[in-house]
């Protein structure tokens, strides 16, 4: 647990939260500033600032848990779709530096804004990026 980390305190029950699910590794809570009805956050109990610090076993468990939470929310709230979002770094929109996954139910006609303007894949960029994975 990291001192002065709000999500460490919430995940470990030091600060009360609207908890949807809890096991030995995770707590799932309702977001205090929901993008839509049912917006939930998956928090590991162990502190990791972002996905790069998250141990592989927790990363694997997190996506399975995300599927379970998304399924219950979608069915229970009659959502039309779900976004699963995970931000790393300030430039990527991360504001709380304890790894978390957003589960955001989506409803036809909702006003959730999560888009980007499609760019263009240049040959140069493509070759550079393919090169990164050649010996990976
Ligand atoms: P980020 O921008 O880091 O991906 O997401 C942080 C999220 O945490 C935001 O959606 C914000 O509303 C939520 N949040 C921030 N502080 C608290 C809190 O104290 N309790 C809860 N439940 N959610 C919080
Ligand atoms: Zn933390």
PDB file of C-alpha atoms and ligand atoms in Angstrom:
ATOM      1  CA  UNK A   1       0.000   0.000   0.000  1.00  0.00           C
ATOM      2  CA  UNK A   2       1.286   3.433  -0.946  1.00  0.00           C
ATOM      3  CA  UNK A   3       0.868   6.279   1.525  1.00  0.00           C
ATOM      4  CA  UNK A   4      -1.246   9.206   0.343  1.00  0.00           C
ATOM      5  CA  UNK A   5      -2.783   7.126  -2.433  1.00  0.00           C
ATOM      6  CA  UNK A   6      -6.556   7.540  -2.319  1.00  0.00           C
ATOM      7  CA  UNK A   7      -7.225   4.360  -4.296  1.00  0.00           C
ATOM      8  CA  UNK A   8      -4.973   2.321  -1.959  1.00  0.00           C
ATOM      9  CA  UNK A   9      -7.108   3.567   0.919  1.00  0.00           C
ATOM     10  CA  UNK A  10     -10.376   2.825  -0.890  1.00  0.00           C
ATOM     11  CA  UNK A  11      -9.232  -0.569  -2.230  1.00  0.00           C
ATOM     12  CA  UNK A  12      -8.119  -1.679   1.215  1.00  0.00           C
ATOM     13  CA  UNK A  13     -11.270  -0.429   2.948  1.00  0.00           C
ATOM     14  CA  UNK A  14      -9.648   2.425   4.881  1.00  0.00           C
ATOM     15  CA  UNK A  15     -11.996   4.866   3.142  1.00  0.00           C
ATOM     16  CA  UNK A  16     -15.574   3.635   2.608  1.00  0.00           C
ATOM     17  CA  UNK A  17     -16.863   3.291  -0.943  1.00  0.00           C
ATOM     18  CA  UNK A  18     -19.866   1.958  -2.829  1.00  0.00           C
ATOM     19  CA  UNK A  19     -18.406  -1.504  -3.348  1.00  0.00           C
ATOM     20  CA  UNK A  20     -19.894  -3.743  -6.027  1.00  0.00           C
ATOM     21  CA  UNK A  21     -17.450  -6.604  -5.636  1.00  0.00           C
ATOM     22  CA  UNK A  22     -14.444  -7.561  -3.550  1.00  0.00           C
ATOM     23  CA  UNK A  23     -11.997 -10.438  -3.447  1.00  0.00           C
ATOM     24  CA  UNK A  24      -8.472 -10.870  -2.109  1.00  0.00           C
ATOM     25  CA  UNK A  25      -6.920  -8.959  -5.009  1.00  0.00           C
ATOM     26  CA  UNK A  26      -9.476  -6.340  -6.087  1.00  0.00           C
ATOM     27  CA  UNK A  27     -12.244  -4.001  -5.034  1.00  0.00           C
ATOM     28  CA  UNK A  28     -14.765  -2.764  -7.598  1.00  0.00           C
ATOM     29  CA  UNK A  29     -16.437   0.552  -6.757  1.00  0.00           C
ATOM     30  CA  UNK A  30     -18.782   3.076  -8.302  1.00  0.00           C
ATOM     31  CA  UNK A  31     -17.013   6.099  -9.786  1.00  0.00           C
ATOM     32  CA  UNK A  32     -17.862   9.306  -7.877  1.00  0.00           C
ATOM     33  CA  UNK A  33     -18.078  11.254 -11.141  1.00  0.00           C
ATOM     34  CA  UNK A  34     -19.786   8.756 -13.415  1.00  0.00           C
ATOM     35  CA  UNK A  35     -19.703   9.162 -17.181  1.00  0.00           C
ATOM     36  CA  UNK A  36     -22.899   7.122 -17.304  1.00  0.00           C
ATOM     37  CA  UNK A  37     -25.193   5.151 -15.002  1.00  0.00           C
ATOM     38  CA  UNK A  38     -23.194   2.230 -13.615  1.00  0.00           C
ATOM     39  CA  UNK A  39     -19.687   3.625 -14.263  1.00  0.00           C
ATOM     40  CA  UNK A  40     -17.479   1.380 -12.130  1.00  0.00           C
ATOM     41  CA  UNK A  41     -13.774   1.221 -11.300  1.00  0.00           C
ATOM     42  CA  UNK A  42     -11.729  -1.927 -10.791  1.00  0.00           C
ATOM     43  CA  UNK A  43      -8.978  -1.301  -8.247  1.00  0.00           C
ATOM     44  CA  UNK A  44      -6.228  -3.774  -7.359  1.00  0.00           C
ATOM     45  CA  UNK A  45      -5.560  -3.806  -3.611  1.00  0.00           C
ATOM     46  CA  UNK A  46      -1.822  -3.804  -4.262  1.00  0.00           C
ATOM     47  CA  UNK A  47      -0.465  -0.424  -5.363  1.00  0.00           C
ATOM     48  CA  UNK A  48       0.714  -0.114  -8.965  1.00  0.00           C
ATOM     49  CA  UNK A  49       0.772   3.372 -10.471  1.00  0.00           C
ATOM     50  CA  UNK A  50      -0.167   2.154 -13.938  1.00  0.00           C
ATOM     51  CA  UNK A  51      -0.262  -0.907 -16.206  1.00  0.00           C
ATOM     52  CA  UNK A  52       3.520  -0.890 -16.558  1.00  0.00           C
ATOM     53  CA  UNK A  53       3.902  -1.488 -12.825  1.00  0.00           C
ATOM     54  CA  UNK A  54       1.065  -3.994 -12.553  1.00  0.00           C
ATOM     55  CA  UNK A  55       2.221  -7.610 -12.041  1.00  0.00           C
ATOM     56  CA  UNK A  56       1.198  -9.927 -14.895  1.00  0.00           C
ATOM     57  CA  UNK A  57      -0.946 -12.178 -12.710  1.00  0.00           C
ATOM     58  CA  UNK A  58      -3.041  -9.198 -11.578  1.00  0.00           C
ATOM     59  CA  UNK A  59      -3.278  -7.893 -15.149  1.00  0.00           C
ATOM     60  CA  UNK A  60      -4.627 -11.256 -16.270  1.00  0.00           C
ATOM     61  CA  UNK A  61      -7.122 -11.415 -13.396  1.00  0.00           C
ATOM     62  CA  UNK A  62      -8.222  -7.813 -14.021  1.00  0.00           C
ATOM     63  CA  UNK A  63      -9.480  -8.436 -17.552  1.00  0.00           C
ATOM     64  CA  UNK A  64     -11.455 -11.505 -16.469  1.00  0.00           C
ATOM     65  CA  UNK A  65     -12.975  -9.457 -13.647  1.00  0.00           C
ATOM     66  CA  UNK A  66     -13.727  -6.614 -16.071  1.00  0.00           C
ATOM     67  CA  UNK A  67     -15.686  -9.043 -18.235  1.00  0.00           C
ATOM     68  CA  UNK A  68     -17.695 -10.232 -15.226  1.00  0.00           C
ATOM     69  CA  UNK A  69     -18.504  -6.711 -13.979  1.00  0.00           C
ATOM     70  CA  UNK A  70     -19.326  -5.477 -17.486  1.00  0.00           C
ATOM     71  CA  UNK A  71     -21.692  -8.399 -17.994  1.00  0.00           C
ATOM     72  CA  UNK A  72     -23.604  -7.802 -14.752  1.00  0.00           C
ATOM     73  CA  UNK A  73     -23.849  -4.051 -15.366  1.00  0.00           C
ATOM     74  CA  UNK A  74     -24.923  -4.433 -19.001  1.00  0.00           C
ATOM     75  CA  UNK A  75     -27.599  -6.990 -18.212  1.00  0.00           C
ATOM     76  CA  UNK A  76     -28.799  -5.405 -14.968  1.00  0.00           C
ATOM     77  CA  UNK A  77     -28.960  -1.854 -16.268  1.00  0.00           C
ATOM     78  CA  UNK A  78     -30.120  -2.820 -19.769  1.00  0.00           C
ATOM     79  CA  UNK A  79     -27.176  -0.996 -21.309  1.00  0.00           C
ATOM     80  CA  UNK A  80     -26.662  -1.189 -25.055  1.00  0.00           C
ATOM     81  CA  UNK A  81     -22.871  -1.497 -24.867  1.00  0.00           C
ATOM     82  CA  UNK A  82     -19.908  -1.055 -22.520  1.00  0.00           C
ATOM     83  CA  UNK A  83     -16.552   0.712 -22.799  1.00  0.00           C
ATOM     84  CA  UNK A  84     -13.635  -0.697 -20.827  1.00  0.00           C
ATOM     85  CA  UNK A  85     -11.080   2.087 -20.492  1.00  0.00           C
ATOM     86  CA  UNK A  86      -7.721   2.226 -18.770  1.00  0.00           C
ATOM     87  CA  UNK A  87      -5.567   5.361 -18.760  1.00  0.00           C
ATOM     88  CA  UNK A  88      -1.781   5.452 -18.188  1.00  0.00           C
ATOM     89  CA  UNK A  89      -0.063   8.777 -17.688  1.00  0.00           C
ATOM     90  CA  UNK A  90      -1.325  12.309 -17.417  1.00  0.00           C
ATOM     91  CA  UNK A  91      -1.184  12.814 -21.173  1.00  0.00           C
ATOM     92  CA  UNK A  92      -3.485   9.808 -21.543  1.00  0.00           C
ATOM     93  CA  UNK A  93      -6.029  11.265 -19.134  1.00  0.00           C
ATOM     94  CA  UNK A  94      -4.941   9.502 -15.952  1.00  0.00           C
ATOM     95  CA  UNK A  95      -5.743  11.589 -12.889  1.00  0.00           C
ATOM     96  CA  UNK A  96      -5.380   9.015 -10.108  1.00  0.00           C
ATOM     97  CA  UNK A  97      -2.027   7.275 -10.205  1.00  0.00           C
ATOM     98  CA  UNK A  98      -3.097   3.884  -8.924  1.00  0.00           C
ATOM     99  CA  UNK A  99      -3.955   1.442 -11.715  1.00  0.00           C
ATOM    100  CA  UNK A 100      -7.683   1.195 -12.404  1.00  0.00           C
ATOM    101  CA  UNK A 101     -10.001   0.052 -15.139  1.00  0.00           C
ATOM    102  CA  UNK A 102     -13.144   1.973 -15.992  1.00  0.00           C
ATOM    103  CA  UNK A 103     -16.241  -0.037 -16.836  1.00  0.00           C
ATOM    104  CA  UNK A 104     -18.608   2.402 -18.527  1.00  0.00           C
ATOM    105  CA  UNK A 105     -22.053   1.159 -19.567  1.00  0.00           C
ATOM    106  CA  UNK A 106     -23.272   2.837 -22.752  1.00  0.00           C
ATOM    107  CA  UNK A 107     -26.830   3.692 -23.687  1.00  0.00           C
ATOM    108  CA  UNK A 108     -28.192   4.597 -27.098  1.00  0.00           C
ATOM    109  CA  UNK A 109     -28.274   8.396 -27.320  1.00  0.00           C
ATOM    110  CA  UNK A 110     -26.019   8.958 -24.290  1.00  0.00           C
ATOM    111  CA  UNK A 111     -23.604  11.884 -24.278  1.00  0.00           C
ATOM    112  CA  UNK A 112     -20.441  10.055 -23.227  1.00  0.00           C
ATOM    113  CA  UNK A 113     -17.540  11.424 -25.230  1.00  0.00           C
ATOM    114  CA  UNK A 114     -14.690   9.035 -25.863  1.00  0.00           C
ATOM    115  CA  UNK A 115     -13.647   9.462 -29.441  1.00  0.00           C
ATOM    116  CA  UNK A 116     -10.565  10.400 -31.426  1.00  0.00           C
ATOM    117  CA  UNK A 117     -10.124  11.774 -34.895  1.00  0.00           C
ATOM    118  CA  UNK A 118      -8.763   9.020 -37.168  1.00  0.00           C
ATOM    119  CA  UNK A 119      -5.344   9.915 -38.564  1.00  0.00           C
ATOM    120  CA  UNK A 120      -3.347   8.235 -41.313  1.00  0.00           C
ATOM    121  CA  UNK A 121      -0.946   5.298 -41.040  1.00  0.00           C
ATOM    122  CA  UNK A 122       2.169   6.395 -42.938  1.00  0.00           C
ATOM    123  CA  UNK A 123       4.622   3.878 -44.400  1.00  0.00           C
ATOM    124  CA  UNK A 124       7.389   5.335 -42.238  1.00  0.00           C
ATOM    125  CA  UNK A 125       5.461   4.935 -39.007  1.00  0.00           C
ATOM    126  CA  UNK A 126       4.252   1.487 -40.000  1.00  0.00           C
ATOM    127  CA  UNK A 127       7.804   0.245 -40.675  1.00  0.00           C
ATOM    128  CA  UNK A 128       9.112   1.776 -37.457  1.00  0.00           C
ATOM    129  CA  UNK A 129       6.421   0.142 -35.374  1.00  0.00           C
ATOM    130  CA  UNK A 130       6.597  -3.238 -37.116  1.00  0.00           C
ATOM    131  CA  UNK A 131      10.340  -3.123 -36.425  1.00  0.00           C
ATOM    132  CA  UNK A 132       9.715  -2.888 -32.692  1.00  0.00           C
ATOM    133  CA  UNK A 133       8.051  -6.298 -32.730  1.00  0.00           C
ATOM    134  CA  UNK A 134      10.333  -8.170 -35.153  1.00  0.00           C
ATOM    135  CA  UNK A 135      12.313  -9.871 -32.405  1.00  0.00           C
ATOM    136  CA  UNK A 136       9.746  -9.541 -29.674  1.00  0.00           C
TER     137      UNK A 136
HETATM  138  P1  LIG B   1      -8.564   8.465 -14.458  1.00  0.00           P
HETATM  139  O1  LIG B   1      -8.827   9.825 -15.051  1.00  0.00           O
HETATM  140  O2  LIG B   1      -7.355   8.477 -13.545  1.00  0.00           O
HETATM  141  O3  LIG B   1      -8.528   7.347 -15.449  1.00  0.00           O
HETATM  142  O4  LIG B   1      -9.845   8.147 -13.576  1.00  0.00           O
HETATM  143  C1  LIG B   1     -10.000   8.526 -12.261  1.00  0.00           C
HETATM  144  C2  LIG B   1     -11.455   8.310 -11.911  1.00  0.00           C
HETATM  145  O5  LIG B   1     -11.566   8.216 -10.521  1.00  0.00           O
HETATM  146  C3  LIG B   1     -12.383   9.438 -12.368  1.00  0.00           C
HETATM  147  O6  LIG B   1     -13.408   8.883 -13.176  1.00  0.00           O
HETATM  148  C4  LIG B   1     -12.926  10.005 -11.057  1.00  0.00           C
HETATM  149  O7  LIG B   1     -14.278  10.374 -11.160  1.00  0.00           O
HETATM  150  C5  LIG B   1     -12.744   8.861 -10.089  1.00  0.00           C
HETATM  151  N1  LIG B   1     -12.464   9.244  -8.725  1.00  0.00           N
HETATM  152  C6  LIG B   1     -11.543  10.142  -8.295  1.00  0.00           C
HETATM  153  N2  LIG B   1     -11.528  10.184  -6.949  1.00  0.00           N
HETATM  154  C7  LIG B   1     -12.450   9.289  -6.521  1.00  0.00           C
HETATM  155  C8  LIG B   1     -12.896   8.869  -5.228  1.00  0.00           C
HETATM  156  O8  LIG B   1     -12.426   9.344  -4.183  1.00  0.00           O
HETATM  157  N3  LIG B   1     -13.858   7.914  -5.181  1.00  0.00           N
HETATM  158  C9  LIG B   1     -14.392   7.361  -6.303  1.00  0.00           C
HETATM  159  N4  LIG B   1     -15.341   6.412  -6.156  1.00  0.00           N
HETATM  160  N5  LIG B   1     -14.011   7.742  -7.549  1.00  0.00           N
HETATM  161  C10 LIG B   1     -13.055   8.688  -7.647  1.00  0.00           C
HETATM  162 ZN1  LIG B   2      -2.354   3.115  -4.538  1.00  0.00          ZN
END
